[in-house]
Coordinates of C-alpha atoms and ligand atoms in Angstrom, one line a residue:
X7 CA -123.2 3.7 27.2
X8 CA -121.4 3.1 30.5
X9 CA -124.4 1.2 32.0
X10 CA -124.2 -0.9 28.8
X11 CA -120.7 -1.9 29.7
X12 CA -122.0 -3.2 33.1
X13 CA -124.6 -5.3 31.3
X14 CA -121.9 -6.7 29.0
X15 CA -119.6 -7.6 31.9
X16 CA -122.5 -9.2 33.8
X17 CA -123.4 -11.3 30.9
X18 CA -119.8 -12.3 30.1
X19 CA -119.3 -13.1 33.8
X20 CA -122.3 -15.5 33.8
X21 CA -121.8 -17.0 30.3
X22 CA -118.1 -17.7 30.8
X23 CA -118.2 -19.0 34.4
X24 CA -116.8 -16.0 36.3
X25 CA -119.7 -15.2 38.5
X26 CA -123.2 -16.8 38.9
X27 CA -126.2 -15.5 40.8
X28 CA -126.3 -17.2 44.3
X29 CA -128.9 -19.9 44.9
X30 CA -130.0 -19.3 41.3
X31 CA -132.2 -22.5 40.9
X32 CA -134.3 -21.3 43.9
X33 CA -134.7 -17.8 42.4
X34 CA -131.5 -16.3 44.0
X35 CA -130.9 -14.6 47.3
X36 CA -130.9 -10.8 47.4
X37 CA -127.8 -9.9 45.5
X38 CA -125.7 -12.8 46.5
X39 CA -123.2 -14.2 44.0
X40 CA -121.1 -17.4 43.5
X41 CA -117.7 -17.4 41.9
X42 CA -117.5 -19.9 39.1
X43 CA -114.5 -21.9 37.8
X44 CA -112.9 -18.8 36.2
X45 CA -114.0 -16.3 38.9
X46 CA -112.5 -18.5 41.7
X47 CA -109.1 -18.4 39.8
X48 CA -109.3 -14.6 39.5
X49 CA -110.1 -14.4 43.2
X50 CA -107.3 -16.7 44.2
X51 CA -104.8 -14.9 42.0
X52 CA -105.7 -11.5 43.6
X53 CA -105.5 -12.9 47.2
X54 CA -102.2 -14.7 46.5
X55 CA -100.6 -11.7 44.9
X56 CA -101.7 -9.4 47.7
X57 CA -100.4 -11.8 50.4
X58 CA -97.1 -12.2 48.6
X59 CA -96.6 -8.4 48.1
X60 CA -97.8 -7.2 51.5
X61 CA -97.0 -10.0 53.9
X62 CA -94.5 -12.6 52.6
X63 CA -92.0 -10.3 51.0
X64 CA -91.9 -7.8 53.8
X65 CA -89.8 -8.1 57.0
X66 CA -92.1 -5.7 58.8
X67 CA -95.4 -7.6 58.2
X68 CA -96.9 -10.8 59.6
X69 CA -100.2 -12.6 58.7
X70 CA -103.2 -13.7 60.7
X71 CA -106.4 -15.7 60.1
X72 CA -108.9 -14.9 62.9
X73 CA -112.4 -16.3 63.4
X74 CA -115.4 -14.7 61.8
X75 CA -117.5 -15.1 64.9
X76 CA -116.1 -13.2 67.9
X77 CA -117.1 -12.5 71.5
X78 CA -119.8 -9.8 71.5
X79 CA -117.7 -7.7 73.8
X80 CA -115.3 -7.1 70.9
X81 CA -118.1 -5.2 69.1
X82 CA -119.1 -3.3 72.2
X83 CA -115.5 -2.1 72.7
X84 CA -114.9 -1.4 69.0
X85 CA -118.1 0.8 68.9
X86 CA -119.7 -1.3 66.1
X87 CA -122.8 -2.2 68.1
X88 CA -123.6 1.5 68.8
X89 CA -122.2 3.3 65.8
X90 CA -121.9 1.0 62.8
X91 CA -125.0 2.1 61.1
X92 CA -126.4 3.8 58.0
X93 CA -129.4 6.1 57.8
X94 CA -132.5 4.2 56.7
X95 CA -135.6 5.9 55.2
X96 CA -138.8 4.1 54.4
X97 CA -141.5 5.0 51.9
X98 CA -144.8 5.5 53.7
X99 CA -146.7 4.3 50.6
X100 CA -144.8 1.2 49.2
X101 CA -142.7 0.5 52.3
X102 CA -139.5 0.1 50.3
X103 CA -136.4 1.0 52.3
X104 CA -133.4 3.1 51.1
X105 CA -130.2 4.4 52.4
X106 CA -130.9 8.0 53.3
X107 CA -127.4 9.2 52.3
X108 CA -127.6 7.6 48.8
X109 CA -130.9 9.2 47.5
X110 CA -132.3 12.7 47.3
X111 CA -134.9 12.3 50.0
X112 CA -136.6 15.6 49.0
X113 CA -137.6 13.9 45.7
X114 CA -139.6 11.3 47.5
X115 CA -139.5 7.5 47.0
X116 CA -137.3 6.5 44.0
X117 CA -139.7 3.6 43.3
X118 CA -143.2 5.1 43.6
X119 CA -142.7 8.8 44.3
X120 CA -144.4 8.4 47.7
X121 CA -143.5 10.4 50.8
X122 CA -140.4 9.2 52.7
X123 CA -140.5 8.8 56.5
X124 CA -137.9 10.2 58.9
X125 CA -134.3 8.8 58.6
X126 CA -133.5 6.2 61.3
X127 CA -130.1 4.8 62.1
X128 CA -130.0 1.1 61.0
X129 CA -127.2 -1.1 62.5
X130 CA -125.5 -3.2 59.9
X131 CA -124.2 -6.0 62.2
X132 CA -125.5 -9.4 61.1
X133 CA -126.6 -11.5 64.0
X134 CA -126.8 -15.3 64.5
X135 CA -127.0 -17.7 67.5
X136 CA -124.4 -20.1 68.8
X137 CA -125.4 -23.4 70.4
X138 CA -128.7 -24.9 71.2
X139 CA -130.2 -22.2 73.4
X140 CA -132.4 -19.4 72.1
X141 CA -131.7 -16.8 74.7
X142 CA -130.0 -13.4 74.4
X143 CA -126.7 -14.8 75.7
X144 CA -126.4 -17.1 72.7
X145 CA -126.5 -14.2 70.2
X146 CA -123.3 -13.4 68.3
X147 CA -122.4 -11.3 65.3
X148 CA -120.6 -12.0 62.1
X149 CA -117.6 -9.7 61.9
X150 CA -118.3 -6.6 59.7
X151 CA -114.5 -6.0 59.2
X152 CA -111.5 -8.3 59.6
X153 CA -109.6 -5.6 61.4
X154 CA -110.9 -6.4 64.9
X155 CA -109.4 -9.9 64.7
X156 CA -106.0 -8.2 64.4
X157 CA -106.5 -5.8 67.4
X158 CA -107.7 -8.5 69.7
X159 CA -104.7 -10.7 68.8
X160 CA -102.2 -7.9 69.3
X161 CA -100.7 -9.3 72.5
X162 CA -100.5 -12.8 71.1
X163 CA -98.6 -11.5 68.1
X164 CA -96.3 -9.4 70.2
X165 CA -95.6 -12.4 72.5
X166 CA -94.8 -14.7 69.6
X167 CA -93.2 -12.6 66.9
X168 CA -91.1 -10.0 68.7
X169 CA -92.0 -7.3 66.2
X170 CA -90.7 -3.8 66.8
X171 CA -92.5 -0.7 65.6
X172 CA -93.3 0.1 62.9
X173 CA -94.8 -3.2 61.9
X174 CA -98.0 -4.5 60.4
X175 CA -100.4 -7.4 60.5
X176 CA -102.4 -8.5 57.4
X177 CA -105.4 -10.6 57.1
X178 CA -107.7 -11.9 54.3
X179 CA -111.2 -13.1 55.1
X180 CA -114.9 -12.8 54.9
X181 CA -116.9 -9.9 56.4
X182 CA -120.6 -9.5 56.6
X183 CA -122.8 -6.4 56.7
X184 CA -126.6 -6.2 56.7
X185 CA -126.5 -3.6 53.9
X186 CA -129.8 -1.7 53.4
X187 CA -129.5 -1.7 49.6
X188 CA -126.9 -4.2 48.3
X189 CA -126.5 -3.9 44.5
X190 CA -124.5 -3.1 41.4
X191 CA -123.5 -6.8 40.9
X192 CA -120.6 -7.7 43.2
X193 CA -119.9 -4.1 44.2
X194 CA -122.1 -4.1 47.3
X195 CA -123.1 -7.4 48.9
X196 CA -123.9 -8.6 52.4
X197 CA -121.1 -11.2 52.4
X198 CA -117.8 -10.2 51.0
X199 CA -114.1 -10.5 51.5
X200 CA -111.5 -8.0 52.7
X201 CA -107.8 -7.9 52.6
X202 CA -106.7 -5.6 55.5
X203 CA -103.5 -4.3 57.0
X204 CA -103.2 -2.8 60.4
X205 CA -99.9 -1.0 60.4
X206 CA -98.8 -0.1 63.9
X207 CA -96.6 3.0 64.4
X208 CA -95.1 4.8 67.4
X209 CA -97.2 7.5 69.1
X210 CA -96.9 10.5 66.8
X211 CA -95.8 13.7 68.4
X212 CA -96.9 15.8 65.4
X213 CA -99.3 15.3 62.5
X214 CA -96.5 14.9 60.1
X215 CA -95.3 11.8 62.0
X216 CA -98.4 9.8 61.2
X217 CA -99.0 11.5 57.9
X218 CA -95.6 10.3 56.5
X219 CA -96.8 6.7 57.1
X220 CA -100.2 7.5 55.7
X221 CA -98.6 8.9 52.5
X222 CA -96.3 5.9 52.3
X223 CA -99.3 3.6 52.3
X224 CA -101.2 5.8 49.9
X225 CA -98.5 5.2 47.3
X226 CA -98.3 1.5 48.1
X227 CA -102.1 1.2 47.5
X228 CA -101.9 3.1 44.2
X229 CA -99.1 0.8 43.0
X230 CA -101.2 -2.2 43.9
X231 CA -104.2 -0.8 42.1
X232 CA -102.2 -0.2 39.0
X233 CA -100.9 -3.8 39.1
X234 CA -104.6 -4.9 38.6
X235 CA -104.4 -3.3 35.1
X236 CA -106.2 -0.2 36.3
X237 CA -105.1 3.1 34.7
X238 CA -104.7 5.0 38.0
X239 CA -104.5 8.5 36.4
X240 CA -107.7 8.0 34.4
X241 CA -109.8 5.6 36.5
X242 CA -109.0 6.5 40.1
X243 CA -110.0 9.5 42.1
X244 CA -108.6 10.0 45.6
X245 CA -111.2 11.4 47.9
X246 CA -110.3 13.1 51.2
X247 CA -113.3 12.0 53.3
X248 CA -114.7 14.9 55.3
X249 CA -115.0 14.4 59.1
X250 CA -118.8 14.1 59.1
X251 CA -118.6 11.1 56.6
X252 CA -115.7 9.3 58.3
X253 CA -116.1 6.0 60.3
X254 CA -116.4 6.6 64.0
X255 CA -112.8 5.5 64.6
X256 CA -111.0 7.5 61.9
X257 CA -109.0 10.7 62.2
X258 CA -108.3 10.8 58.4
X259 CA -109.6 8.7 55.6
X260 CA -108.8 8.7 51.9
X261 CA -111.1 6.7 49.6
X262 CA -109.7 5.4 46.3
X263 CA -112.7 5.8 44.0
X264 CA -112.8 3.8 40.8
X265 CA -114.8 5.0 37.7
X266 CA -117.2 2.0 37.7
X267 CA -119.8 2.0 34.9
X268 CA -122.4 3.0 37.4
X269 CA -120.4 6.0 38.7
X270 CA -117.3 6.8 40.8
X271 CA -117.5 4.7 43.9
X272 CA -115.2 3.5 46.7
X273 CA -112.8 0.8 45.6
X274 CA -110.5 0.8 48.7
X275 CA -109.9 3.0 51.8
X276 CA -107.0 4.2 53.8
X277 CA -107.7 5.3 57.4
X278 CA -105.7 6.6 60.3
X279 CA -107.4 5.0 63.3
X280 CA -105.1 6.5 66.0
X281 CA -105.0 4.3 69.1
X282 CA -108.8 4.0 69.2
X283 CA -109.0 0.2 68.9
X284 CA -106.0 -1.0 71.0
X285 CA -106.9 1.5 73.8
X286 CA -110.6 0.5 73.9
X287 CA -109.9 -3.2 73.8
X288 CA -107.1 -2.8 76.4
X289 CA -109.3 -0.8 78.8
X290 CA -112.4 -2.9 78.2
X291 CA -110.8 -6.4 78.4
X292 CA -108.2 -5.6 81.0
X293 CA -105.6 -7.3 78.8
X294 CA -102.2 -5.6 78.4
X295 CA -102.3 -4.4 74.8
X296 CA -99.6 -1.9 75.3
X297 CA -96.3 -2.0 73.4
X298 CA -93.1 -1.9 75.4
X299 CA -90.3 0.0 73.7
X300 CA -87.3 -2.3 73.7
X301 CA -84.8 0.6 74.2
X302 CA -86.6 3.0 76.6
X303 CA -88.8 0.5 78.3
X304 CA -91.7 3.0 77.8
X305 CA -95.2 1.4 77.5
X306 CA -97.9 2.8 75.3
X307 CA -100.7 2.0 72.8
X308 CA -99.3 2.2 69.3
X309 CA -101.3 4.1 66.7
X310 CA -102.4 2.5 63.5
X311 CA -102.7 3.2 59.8
X312 CA -105.2 0.9 58.0
X313 CA -105.0 0.2 54.3
X314 CA -108.1 -1.8 53.4
X315 CA -109.0 -3.6 50.2
X316 CA -112.2 -5.4 49.1
X317 CA -111.7 -8.6 47.1
X318 CA -114.9 -8.4 45.1
X319 CA -114.4 -4.7 44.3
X320 CA -110.8 -5.6 43.1
X321 CA -112.3 -8.2 40.8
X322 CA -115.0 -5.8 39.5
X323 CA -112.5 -3.0 38.8
X324 CA -110.1 -5.4 37.1
X325 CA -112.9 -6.8 34.9
X326 CA -114.1 -3.3 34.0
X327 CA -110.5 -2.1 33.1
X328 CA -109.7 -5.3 31.2
X329 CA -112.9 -5.3 29.0
X330 CA -112.0 -4.3 25.5
X331 CA -113.9 -4.5 22.2
X332 CA -111.8 -4.1 19.0
X333 CA -112.1 -4.8 15.4
X334 CA -110.1 -7.8 14.1
X335 CA -109.9 -10.0 11.0
X336 CA -111.6 -13.4 11.3
X337 CA -109.2 -16.3 11.2
X338 CA -111.0 -18.1 8.4
X339 CA -112.2 -15.5 5.9
X340 CA -110.0 -12.5 6.6
X341 CA -113.2 -10.3 7.2
X342 CA -113.4 -7.9 10.1
X343 CA -115.4 -8.7 13.2
X344 CA -115.6 -7.3 16.7
X345 CA -113.5 -9.3 19.2
X346 CA -114.1 -9.0 22.9
X347 CA -110.8 -9.3 24.8
X348 CA -110.3 -9.3 28.6
X349 CA -106.9 -7.6 28.7
X350 CA -106.1 -8.8 32.2
X351 CA -102.4 -8.4 33.3
X352 CA -100.9 -11.8 32.7
X353 CA -100.5 -12.7 36.4
X354 CA -104.2 -12.1 36.9
X355 CA -105.6 -14.0 33.9
X356 CA -107.5 -17.1 35.2
X357 CA -106.3 -19.3 32.4
X358 CA -102.6 -18.7 31.4
X359 CA -102.5 -20.7 28.2
X360 CA -104.9 -22.7 26.0
X361 CA -103.7 -25.7 24.0
X362 CA -105.7 -26.1 20.8
X363 CA -105.2 -29.0 18.3
X364 CA -106.2 -27.8 14.8
X365 CA -108.4 -30.9 14.4
X366 CA -109.8 -33.6 16.7
X367 CA -107.8 -36.3 14.8
X368 CA -106.0 -38.6 17.2
X369 CA -102.5 -37.8 15.7
X370 CA -102.9 -34.1 16.7
X371 CA -104.9 -34.5 19.9
X372 CA -102.4 -36.9 21.4
X373 CA -99.6 -34.4 20.9
X374 CA -101.7 -31.6 22.2
X375 CA -102.9 -33.5 25.3
X376 CA -99.4 -34.5 26.2
X377 CA -98.3 -30.8 26.0
X378 CA -101.3 -29.6 28.0
X379 CA -100.6 -32.2 30.7
X380 CA -97.0 -31.1 30.9
X381 CA -97.8 -27.4 31.1
X382 CA -100.5 -28.0 33.8
X383 CA -97.8 -28.8 36.3
X384 CA -96.8 -25.1 36.2
X385 CA -99.6 -23.1 34.7
X386 CA -103.4 -23.1 34.7
X387 CA -104.1 -24.5 31.2
X388 CA -107.2 -25.0 29.1
X389 CA -107.5 -27.7 26.5
X390 CA -110.1 -27.2 23.7
X391 CA -110.6 -29.2 20.5
X392 CA -114.2 -28.2 19.6
X393 CA -115.3 -25.8 16.9
X394 CA -113.2 -23.8 14.4
X395 CA -109.9 -22.4 15.5
X396 CA -111.2 -18.8 15.0
X397 CA -114.0 -19.4 17.4
X398 CA -111.7 -21.0 19.9
X399 CA -109.3 -18.0 19.7
X400 CA -112.3 -15.7 20.4
X401 CA -113.4 -17.8 23.3
X402 CA -110.0 -17.5 24.9
X403 CA -109.8 -13.8 24.2
X404 CA -113.1 -13.3 26.0
X405 CA -111.7 -14.9 29.2
X406 CA -108.3 -13.1 28.8
X407 CA -106.1 -16.1 28.2
X408 CA -102.7 -14.5 27.3
X409 CA -101.4 -17.4 25.0
X410 CA -103.0 -19.9 22.7
X411 CA -100.8 -22.8 21.5
X412 CA -102.0 -24.5 18.3
X413 CA -100.8 -27.9 17.2
X414 CA -101.3 -28.4 13.4
X415 CA -100.4 -31.0 10.9
X416 CA -96.9 -29.4 10.3
X417 CA -96.3 -29.9 14.1
X418 CA -96.1 -33.6 13.4
X419 CA -93.2 -33.0 11.0
X420 CA -91.3 -30.0 12.4
X421 CA -92.1 -30.7 16.1
X422 CA -93.2 -27.0 16.5
X423 CA -96.4 -25.3 17.5
X424 CA -97.9 -21.8 16.9
X425 CA -98.1 -19.5 19.9
X426 CA -100.6 -16.7 19.5
X427 CA -100.3 -13.6 21.7
X428 CA -103.7 -12.4 23.0
X429 CA -103.1 -8.6 22.7
X430 CA -101.0 -8.4 19.5
X431 CA -102.5 -11.5 17.9
X432 CA -99.0 -12.1 16.5
X433 CA -98.2 -15.7 15.9
X434 CA -94.8 -17.4 16.5
X435 CA -93.6 -20.9 15.7
X436 CA -91.8 -22.4 18.7
X437 CA -90.3 -25.9 19.2
X438 CA -92.8 -28.0 21.3
X439 CA -90.0 -29.0 23.7
X440 CA -89.4 -25.3 24.5
X441 CA -92.9 -24.1 24.9
X442 CA -93.0 -24.4 28.6
X443 CA -89.9 -22.4 29.2
X444 CA -91.0 -19.9 26.5
X445 CA -94.3 -19.3 28.4
X446 CA -92.8 -19.3 31.9
X447 CA -90.2 -16.7 30.8
X448 CA -93.0 -14.5 29.6
X449 CA -94.9 -14.8 32.9
X450 CA -91.7 -13.9 34.7
X451 CA -91.3 -10.7 32.6
X452 CA -94.5 -9.0 33.6
Ligands
LIG776 N1 -111.7 -2.0 58.4 C1 -112.1 -0.9 57.7 C2 -113.2 -1.1 56.8 O1 -113.9 -2.1 56.9 P1 -114.7 -0.1 54.9 O2 -114.4 1.1 54.0 O3 -116.0 -0.1 55.6 O4 -113.5 -0.1 56.0 C3 -113.3 -1.7 53.5 O5 -114.5 -1.4 54.1 C4 -113.4 -2.2 52.1 O6 -114.2 -3.3 52.1 C5 -114.1 -1.2 51.1 O7 -113.1 -0.3 50.6 C6 -114.6 -2.1 50.1 O8 -113.5 -2.5 49.2 C7 -115.0 -3.4 50.8 N2 -116.4 -3.4 51.2 C8 -117.0 -2.7 52.2 N3 -118.4 -3.0 52.2 C9 -118.6 -3.8 51.2 C10 -119.8 -4.5 50.6 N4 -121.0 -4.3 51.2 N5 -119.6 -5.3 49.6 C11 -118.4 -5.5 49.0 N6 -117.3 -4.9 49.4 C12 -117.4 -4.1 50.5

């Protein structure tokens, strides 16, 4: 049943232009995905809302956009070259490879039942070369997390921004991991985007000092998750990650697991990284990455709390939570049919309003096009004049458009249009001249 939901979402995503298989005309490329016209809107809405909420509206936060390719010394100092690995097991019979911690190795190969070899540590850093030479010195790595760009720019930010503790630096950008088994649609891919915060705090004297910040960010993250339309109480499980499963830098990690159709899996993470990163980069590079207390003059490496959010996993969770099937009367005959509605929160919906003239006749379409053009200055608007009005409503429901505006023959007389609400399906007659303010008001309310 639940897997069935995943199939439905996958099919809707492809059919309606949210997500396409990557390089599809050449047979695809190992679980890579492209975001289509609606998917890119969803993605942009998520990134813009995150930036607004966590960076722009907060006096204690600044932003950064660091390079994806960084000096290899960064990855030596951060520990990624030695420790960023997953256990890999290979079937001695069919030679398929699996993540040792994700399968029951004692059951043998999940594909052919053959014997599995010993687990080896497989480093997930993705390598490439810079410049025209082929030697070892030209090798560089794609970043596996955006976080390191923040740590290596700590001094630059301190020199230019005069921030005092506690303060944070946020960044949105691509990260790359040579995952052994990517899969589950956009859940685990080798190229993905992260939205990360490194929140620097004074050196804690007691556990409670850093735990208070940790708990603060835990609440902030839950509020953000709920803003995606996720029912936090029902769909999220907070998992205190045991020491043996934590990343090499973490002293405490809480994973926010979402009930995906394929099981409860990590949506986001919150980690206490101590002073691991700044200290290692300071000592390895020789740069002064210490913070100088403006009052006492004391110099020290601040500690850091790291809330981290995956963009694609945000999209997948939002799509799973929004997907609804309900019984509804058909517009034409009054019979019942199943309507599929993506009940995205209004701010997240890719298309905010659809303008639909009842017929293609010029007298209606000219009024409707004029209205759509005017609305487009402020909202992402769709214009559709093909097929029956009932089919057009269903099409908009399926992509989560909160409002449909219909221009009919009465509109030519009374200068009004019908606005239909996606969730209640209630219809209201509103003067065409007031439609823009009517809609903008409703988007403000959310
Ligand atoms: N800087 C800390 C860090 O990178 P992580 O738990 O390894 O921590 C952070 O990754 C987030 O990035 C995850 O919670 C998830 O949302 C996303 N993420 C990680 N690997 C991913 C992958 N292969 N595909 C898609 N998203 C991924």
